[in-house]
């Protein structure tokens, strides 16, 4: 499946927004983005979050943010590297 915001020939291209439903009395809905498991002799698909390049100005930013809480703690951000059966899990880097 491809979702495309469209091309802006003379101005800004289209935006895409995905949001879960509101829970007016209880919890709002969640959003899960994942690739499915691979078959017996394959690798699972990758997830790539990337901002575009520019020839003039700054490139787009990528933000990861949890919501604020009035009567509790803000949500956690967790980065996990999967394990493997032929050595350590994959690497991660923050630069």
mmCIF file of N, CA and C in Angstrom:
data_model
loop_
_atom_site.group_PDB
_atom_site.id
_atom_site.type_symbol
_atom_site.label_atom_id
_atom_site.label_comp_id
_atom_site.label_asym_id
_atom_site.label_seq_id
_atom_site.Cartn_x
_atom_site.Cartn_y
_atom_site.Cartn_z
ATOM 1 N N UNK A 1 0.842 -1.161 0.000
ATOM 2 C CA UNK A 1 0.000 0.000 0.000
ATOM 3 C C UNK A 1 0.893 1.231 0.000
ATOM 4 N N UNK A 2 0.532 2.193 -0.779
ATOM 5 C CA UNK A 2 1.260 3.452 -0.816
ATOM 6 C C UNK A 2 0.303 4.592 -0.507
ATOM 7 N N UNK A 3 0.716 5.456 0.391
ATOM 8 C CA UNK A 3 -0.034 6.678 0.684
ATOM 9 C C UNK A 3 0.886 7.825 0.322
ATOM 10 N N UNK A 4 0.418 8.688 -0.551
ATOM 11 C CA UNK A 4 1.249 9.754 -1.089
ATOM 12 C C UNK A 4 0.547 11.082 -0.880
ATOM 13 N N UNK A 5 1.259 12.054 -0.336
ATOM 14 C CA UNK A 5 0.680 13.367 -0.084
ATOM 15 C C UNK A 5 0.564 14.237 -1.310
ATOM 16 N N UNK A 6 1.130 13.799 -2.411
ATOM 17 C CA UNK A 6 1.016 14.574 -3.641
ATOM 18 C C UNK A 6 2.158 15.557 -3.817
ATOM 19 N N UNK A 7 2.279 16.039 -5.045
ATOM 20 C CA UNK A 7 3.357 16.941 -5.434
ATOM 21 C C UNK A 7 2.833 18.363 -5.469
ATOM 22 N N UNK A 8 3.594 19.282 -4.932
ATOM 23 C CA UNK A 8 3.287 20.698 -5.065
ATOM 24 C C UNK A 8 4.197 21.277 -6.130
ATOM 25 N N UNK A 9 3.699 21.454 -7.354
ATOM 26 C CA UNK A 9 4.540 21.892 -8.468
ATOM 27 C C UNK A 9 5.097 23.293 -8.255
ATOM 28 N N UNK A 10 4.332 24.171 -7.624
ATOM 29 C CA UNK A 10 4.794 25.539 -7.409
ATOM 30 C C UNK A 10 4.851 25.914 -5.935
ATOM 31 N N UNK A 11 4.472 24.994 -5.071
ATOM 32 C CA UNK A 11 4.438 25.316 -3.657
ATOM 33 C C UNK A 11 4.667 24.050 -2.844
ATOM 34 N N UNK A 12 4.193 24.022 -1.625
ATOM 35 C CA UNK A 12 4.412 22.907 -0.713
ATOM 36 C C UNK A 12 3.634 21.672 -1.132
ATOM 37 N N UNK A 13 4.266 20.504 -1.029
ATOM 38 C CA UNK A 13 3.565 19.256 -1.297
ATOM 39 C C UNK A 13 2.552 18.963 -0.208
ATOM 40 N N UNK A 14 1.676 18.009 -0.479
ATOM 41 C CA UNK A 14 0.622 17.672 0.470
ATOM 42 C C UNK A 14 1.156 16.972 1.714
ATOM 43 N N UNK A 15 0.460 17.151 2.812
ATOM 44 C CA UNK A 15 0.811 16.511 4.075
ATOM 45 C C UNK A 15 -0.047 15.273 4.285
ATOM 46 N N UNK A 16 0.434 14.373 5.134
ATOM 47 C CA UNK A 16 -0.322 13.183 5.515
ATOM 48 C C UNK A 16 -0.374 13.146 7.030
ATOM 49 N N UNK A 17 -1.539 12.973 7.565
ATOM 50 C CA UNK A 17 -1.716 12.888 9.010
ATOM 51 C C UNK A 17 -2.479 11.613 9.335
ATOM 52 N N UNK A 18 -1.963 10.846 10.289
ATOM 53 C CA UNK A 18 -2.646 9.649 10.769
ATOM 54 C C UNK A 18 -2.886 9.865 12.256
ATOM 55 N N UNK A 19 -4.124 9.790 12.673
ATOM 56 C CA UNK A 19 -4.385 9.942 14.093
ATOM 57 C C UNK A 19 -5.447 8.965 14.552
ATOM 58 N N UNK A 20 -5.332 8.579 15.811
ATOM 59 C CA UNK A 20 -6.278 7.625 16.373
ATOM 60 C C UNK A 20 -7.512 8.359 16.865
ATOM 61 N N UNK A 21 -8.535 7.580 17.168
ATOM 62 C CA UNK A 21 -9.783 8.167 17.639
ATOM 63 C C UNK A 21 -9.699 8.636 19.078
ATOM 64 N N UNK A 22 -10.499 9.636 19.379
ATOM 65 C CA UNK A 22 -10.533 10.201 20.727
ATOM 66 C C UNK A 22 -11.419 9.337 21.617
ATOM 67 N N UNK A 23 -11.053 9.233 22.871
ATOM 68 C CA UNK A 23 -11.915 8.599 23.859
ATOM 69 C C UNK A 23 -12.457 9.686 24.761
ATOM 70 N N UNK A 24 -13.663 10.150 24.518
ATOM 71 C CA UNK A 24 -14.161 11.298 25.267
ATOM 72 C C UNK A 24 -14.345 10.995 26.742
ATOM 73 N N UNK A 25 -14.581 9.751 27.093
ATOM 74 C CA UNK A 25 -14.735 9.396 28.496
ATOM 75 C C UNK A 25 -13.607 8.516 29.009
ATOM 76 N N UNK A 26 -12.879 7.862 28.096
ATOM 77 C CA UNK A 26 -11.811 6.958 28.531
ATOM 78 C C UNK A 26 -10.593 7.129 27.638
ATOM 79 N N UNK A 27 -9.928 6.046 27.314
ATOM 80 C CA UNK A 27 -8.650 6.050 26.605
ATOM 81 C C UNK A 27 -8.829 6.291 25.107
ATOM 82 N N UNK A 28 -7.920 7.060 24.522
ATOM 83 C CA UNK A 28 -7.941 7.227 23.072
ATOM 84 C C UNK A 28 -7.372 5.978 22.405
ATOM 85 N N UNK A 29 -7.629 5.824 21.120
ATOM 86 C CA UNK A 29 -7.143 4.664 20.385
ATOM 87 C C UNK A 29 -5.644 4.728 20.145
ATOM 88 N N UNK A 30 -5.044 3.581 19.937
ATOM 89 C CA UNK A 30 -3.612 3.503 19.663
ATOM 90 C C UNK A 30 -3.343 3.370 18.174
ATOM 91 N N UNK A 31 -2.093 3.561 17.803
ATOM 92 C CA UNK A 31 -1.651 3.375 16.415
ATOM 93 C C UNK A 31 -0.456 2.427 16.452
ATOM 94 N N UNK A 32 -0.514 1.385 15.661
ATOM 95 C CA UNK A 32 0.595 0.443 15.551
ATOM 96 C C UNK A 32 1.054 0.410 14.105
ATOM 97 N N UNK A 33 2.349 0.601 13.893
ATOM 98 C CA UNK A 33 2.935 0.440 12.565
ATOM 99 C C UNK A 33 3.992 -0.633 12.693
ATOM 100 N N UNK A 34 3.837 -1.709 11.957
ATOM 101 C CA UNK A 34 4.814 -2.791 12.025
ATOM 102 C C UNK A 34 4.834 -3.535 10.716
ATOM 103 N N UNK A 35 5.955 -4.174 10.447
ATOM 104 C CA UNK A 35 6.023 -5.086 9.321
ATOM 105 C C UNK A 35 5.707 -6.480 9.850
ATOM 106 N N UNK A 36 5.161 -7.307 9.010
ATOM 107 C CA UNK A 36 4.812 -8.646 9.464
ATOM 108 C C UNK A 36 6.045 -9.537 9.521
ATOM 109 N N UNK A 37 5.894 -10.664 10.190
ATOM 110 C CA UNK A 37 6.997 -11.604 10.326
ATOM 111 C C UNK A 37 7.374 -12.187 8.971
ATOM 112 N N UNK A 38 8.639 -12.529 8.832
ATOM 113 C CA UNK A 38 9.133 -13.117 7.592
ATOM 114 C C UNK A 38 8.803 -14.603 7.545
ATOM 115 N N UNK A 39 8.890 -15.170 6.361
ATOM 116 C CA UNK A 39 8.726 -16.603 6.198
ATOM 117 C C UNK A 39 9.939 -17.348 6.726
ATOM 118 N N UNK A 40 9.979 -18.632 6.456
ATOM 119 C CA UNK A 40 11.022 -19.501 7.008
ATOM 120 C C UNK A 40 12.421 -19.064 6.596
ATOM 121 N N UNK A 41 12.598 -18.593 5.376
ATOM 122 C CA UNK A 41 13.953 -18.286 4.923
ATOM 123 C C UNK A 41 14.074 -16.849 4.427
ATOM 124 N N UNK A 42 13.454 -15.913 5.119
ATOM 125 C CA UNK A 42 13.537 -14.525 4.698
ATOM 126 C C UNK A 42 13.826 -13.610 5.862
ATOM 127 N N UNK A 43 13.791 -12.334 5.609
ATOM 128 C CA UNK A 43 13.947 -11.323 6.654
ATOM 129 C C UNK A 43 12.675 -10.486 6.678
ATOM 130 N N UNK A 44 12.319 -9.987 7.851
ATOM 131 C CA UNK A 44 11.126 -9.153 7.921
ATOM 132 C C UNK A 44 11.412 -7.800 7.281
ATOM 133 N N UNK A 45 10.365 -7.143 6.865
ATOM 134 C CA UNK A 45 10.518 -5.841 6.206
ATOM 135 C C UNK A 45 11.013 -4.780 7.171
ATOM 136 N N UNK A 46 11.612 -3.739 6.631
ATOM 137 C CA UNK A 46 12.166 -2.656 7.435
ATOM 138 C C UNK A 46 11.146 -1.529 7.574
ATOM 139 N N UNK A 47 11.263 -0.774 8.644
ATOM 140 C CA UNK A 47 10.518 0.467 8.818
ATOM 141 C C UNK A 47 11.515 1.609 8.693
ATOM 142 N N UNK A 48 11.207 2.571 7.862
ATOM 143 C CA UNK A 48 12.096 3.704 7.655
ATOM 144 C C UNK A 48 11.320 4.988 7.898
ATOM 145 N N UNK A 49 11.820 5.808 8.794
ATOM 146 C CA UNK A 49 11.276 7.136 9.010
ATOM 147 C C UNK A 49 12.347 8.116 8.551
ATOM 148 N N UNK A 50 12.045 8.860 7.528
ATOM 149 C CA UNK A 50 13.059 9.700 6.926
ATOM 150 C C UNK A 50 12.446 11.020 6.496
ATOM 151 N N UNK A 51 13.149 12.097 6.764
ATOM 152 C CA UNK A 51 12.707 13.380 6.241
ATOM 153 C C UNK A 51 13.393 13.607 4.897
ATOM 154 N N UNK A 52 12.798 14.442 4.087
ATOM 155 C CA UNK A 52 13.335 14.689 2.752
ATOM 156 C C UNK A 52 14.542 15.603 2.762
ATOM 157 N N UNK A 53 15.252 15.599 1.648
ATOM 158 C CA UNK A 53 16.407 16.471 1.450
ATOM 159 C C UNK A 53 15.957 17.784 0.834
ATOM 160 N N UNK A 54 16.814 18.773 0.894
ATOM 161 C CA UNK A 54 16.500 20.068 0.304
ATOM 162 C C UNK A 54 17.747 20.660 -0.321
ATOM 163 N N UNK A 55 17.553 21.469 -1.347
ATOM 164 C CA UNK A 55 18.688 22.166 -1.951
ATOM 165 C C UNK A 55 18.753 23.608 -1.459
ATOM 166 N N UNK A 56 17.759 24.010 -0.645
ATOM 167 C CA UNK A 56 17.734 25.376 -0.142
ATOM 168 C C UNK A 56 17.019 25.403 1.202
ATOM 169 N N UNK A 57 17.741 25.595 2.286
ATOM 170 C CA UNK A 57 17.123 25.653 3.599
ATOM 171 C C UNK A 57 17.367 24.375 4.374
ATOM 172 N N UNK A 58 16.621 24.226 5.448
ATOM 173 C CA UNK A 58 16.781 23.079 6.333
ATOM 174 C C UNK A 58 15.902 21.921 5.888
ATOM 175 N N UNK A 59 16.373 20.705 6.111
ATOM 176 C CA UNK A 59 15.541 19.539 5.829
ATOM 177 C C UNK A 59 14.508 19.380 6.937
ATOM 178 N N UNK A 60 13.515 18.553 6.695
ATOM 179 C CA UNK A 60 12.460 18.332 7.668
ATOM 180 C C UNK A 60 12.967 17.615 8.901
ATOM 181 N N UNK A 61 12.274 17.815 10.018
ATOM 182 C CA UNK A 61 12.688 17.168 11.254
ATOM 183 C C UNK A 61 11.822 15.951 11.528
ATOM 184 N N UNK A 62 12.337 15.068 12.348
ATOM 185 C CA UNK A 62 11.588 13.909 12.830
ATOM 186 C C UNK A 62 11.498 14.052 14.343
ATOM 187 N N UNK A 63 10.294 14.058 14.867
ATOM 188 C CA UNK A 63 10.088 14.215 16.300
ATOM 189 C C UNK A 63 9.404 12.976 16.859
ATOM 190 N N UNK A 64 9.860 12.544 18.020
ATOM 191 C CA UNK A 64 9.207 11.470 18.759
ATOM 192 C C UNK A 64 8.857 12.062 20.114
ATOM 193 N N UNK A 65 7.577 12.078 20.436
ATOM 194 C CA UNK A 65 7.137 12.773 21.643
ATOM 195 C C UNK A 65 5.999 12.018 22.292
ATOM 196 N N UNK A 66 6.023 11.953 23.598
ATOM 197 C CA UNK A 66 4.896 11.397 24.327
ATOM 198 C C UNK A 66 4.011 12.538 24.809
ATOM 199 N N UNK A 67 2.784 12.210 25.130
ATOM 200 C CA UNK A 67 1.848 13.223 25.597
ATOM 201 C C UNK A 67 2.095 13.636 27.033
ATOM 202 N N UNK A 68 1.509 14.758 27.388
ATOM 203 C CA UNK A 68 1.605 15.263 28.749
ATOM 204 C C UNK A 68 0.496 14.658 29.598
ATOM 205 N N UNK A 69 0.734 14.569 30.897
ATOM 206 C CA UNK A 69 -0.237 13.982 31.813
ATOM 207 C C UNK A 69 -0.560 14.984 32.908
ATOM 208 N N UNK A 70 -1.838 15.167 33.203
ATOM 209 C CA UNK A 70 -2.252 16.062 34.279
ATOM 210 C C UNK A 70 -2.205 15.379 35.641
ATOM 211 N N UNK A 71 -2.502 14.093 35.676
ATOM 212 C CA UNK A 71 -2.557 13.390 36.961
ATOM 213 C C UNK A 71 -1.777 12.089 36.882
ATOM 214 N N UNK A 72 -0.531 12.172 36.484
ATOM 215 C CA UNK A 72 0.300 10.984 36.344
ATOM 216 C C UNK A 72 1.577 11.322 35.608
ATOM 217 N N UNK A 73 2.319 10.300 35.228
ATOM 218 C CA UNK A 73 3.579 10.479 34.518
ATOM 219 C C UNK A 73 3.340 10.560 33.022
ATOM 220 N N UNK A 74 4.190 11.291 32.327
ATOM 221 C CA UNK A 74 4.180 11.283 30.879
ATOM 222 C C UNK A 74 4.587 9.915 30.365
ATOM 223 N N UNK A 75 4.205 9.593 29.133
ATOM 224 C CA UNK A 75 4.521 8.288 28.567
ATOM 225 C C UNK A 75 6.011 8.105 28.327
ATOM 226 N N UNK A 76 6.447 6.870 28.302
ATOM 227 C CA UNK A 76 7.853 6.528 28.085
ATOM 228 C C UNK A 76 8.151 6.397 26.598
ATOM 229 N N UNK A 77 9.405 6.579 26.247
ATOM 230 C CA UNK A 77 9.906 6.292 24.903
ATOM 231 C C UNK A 77 10.907 5.159 25.052
ATOM 232 N N UNK A 78 10.670 4.061 24.354
ATOM 233 C CA UNK A 78 11.515 2.881 24.471
ATOM 234 C C UNK A 78 12.069 2.520 23.100
ATOM 235 N N UNK A 79 13.369 2.322 23.013
ATOM 236 C CA UNK A 79 14.016 1.825 21.805
ATOM 237 C C UNK A 79 14.585 0.459 22.133
ATOM 238 N N UNK A 80 14.145 -0.551 21.421
ATOM 239 C CA UNK A 80 14.615 -1.912 21.670
ATOM 240 C C UNK A 80 15.238 -2.471 20.403
ATOM 241 N N UNK A 81 16.345 -3.144 20.560
ATOM 242 C CA UNK A 81 16.987 -3.851 19.458
ATOM 243 C C UNK A 81 16.661 -5.320 19.609
ATOM 244 N N UNK A 82 16.167 -5.935 18.559
ATOM 245 C CA UNK A 82 15.782 -7.339 18.624
ATOM 246 C C UNK A 82 16.966 -8.265 18.811
ATOM 247 N N UNK A 83 16.701 -9.409 19.394
ATOM 248 C CA UNK A 83 17.740 -10.412 19.599
ATOM 249 C C UNK A 83 17.853 -11.304 18.366
ATOM 250 N N UNK A 84 18.942 -11.998 18.261
ATOM 251 C CA UNK A 84 19.154 -12.944 17.183
ATOM 252 C C UNK A 84 19.690 -14.246 17.734
ATOM 253 N N UNK A 85 19.578 -15.306 16.956
ATOM 254 C CA UNK A 85 20.085 -16.589 17.447
ATOM 255 C C UNK A 85 21.480 -16.902 16.918
ATOM 256 N N UNK A 86 22.101 -15.944 16.222
ATOM 257 C CA UNK A 86 23.473 -16.136 15.754
ATOM 258 C C UNK A 86 24.353 -14.986 16.236
ATOM 259 N N UNK A 87 24.184 -14.579 17.470
ATOM 260 C CA UNK A 87 24.977 -13.486 18.022
ATOM 261 C C UNK A 87 24.077 -12.427 18.625
ATOM 262 N N UNK A 88 24.676 -11.303 18.893
ATOM 263 C CA UNK A 88 23.946 -10.198 19.493
ATOM 264 C C UNK A 88 22.900 -9.655 18.527
ATOM 265 N N UNK A 89 21.966 -8.866 19.072
ATOM 266 C CA UNK A 89 20.979 -8.205 18.245
ATOM 267 C C UNK A 89 21.618 -7.120 17.402
ATOM 268 N N UNK A 90 20.814 -6.456 16.610
ATOM 269 C CA UNK A 90 21.317 -5.392 15.738
ATOM 270 C C UNK A 90 21.828 -4.193 16.511
ATOM 271 N N UNK A 91 22.564 -3.350 15.830
ATOM 272 C CA UNK A 91 23.115 -2.149 16.434
ATOM 273 C C UNK A 91 22.095 -1.018 16.399
ATOM 274 N N UNK A 92 22.332 -0.004 17.221
ATOM 275 C CA UNK A 92 21.575 1.224 17.126
ATOM 276 C C UNK A 92 22.532 2.381 17.286
ATOM 277 N N UNK A 93 22.180 3.502 16.722
ATOM 278 C CA UNK A 93 23.037 4.676 16.863
ATOM 279 C C UNK A 93 22.175 5.925 16.917
ATOM 280 N N UNK A 94 22.648 6.882 17.680
ATOM 281 C CA UNK A 94 22.024 8.201 17.749
ATOM 282 C C UNK A 94 23.135 9.197 17.477
ATOM 283 N N UNK A 95 22.959 9.995 16.441
ATOM 284 C CA UNK A 95 24.010 10.957 16.091
ATOM 285 C C UNK A 95 23.453 12.346 15.980
#
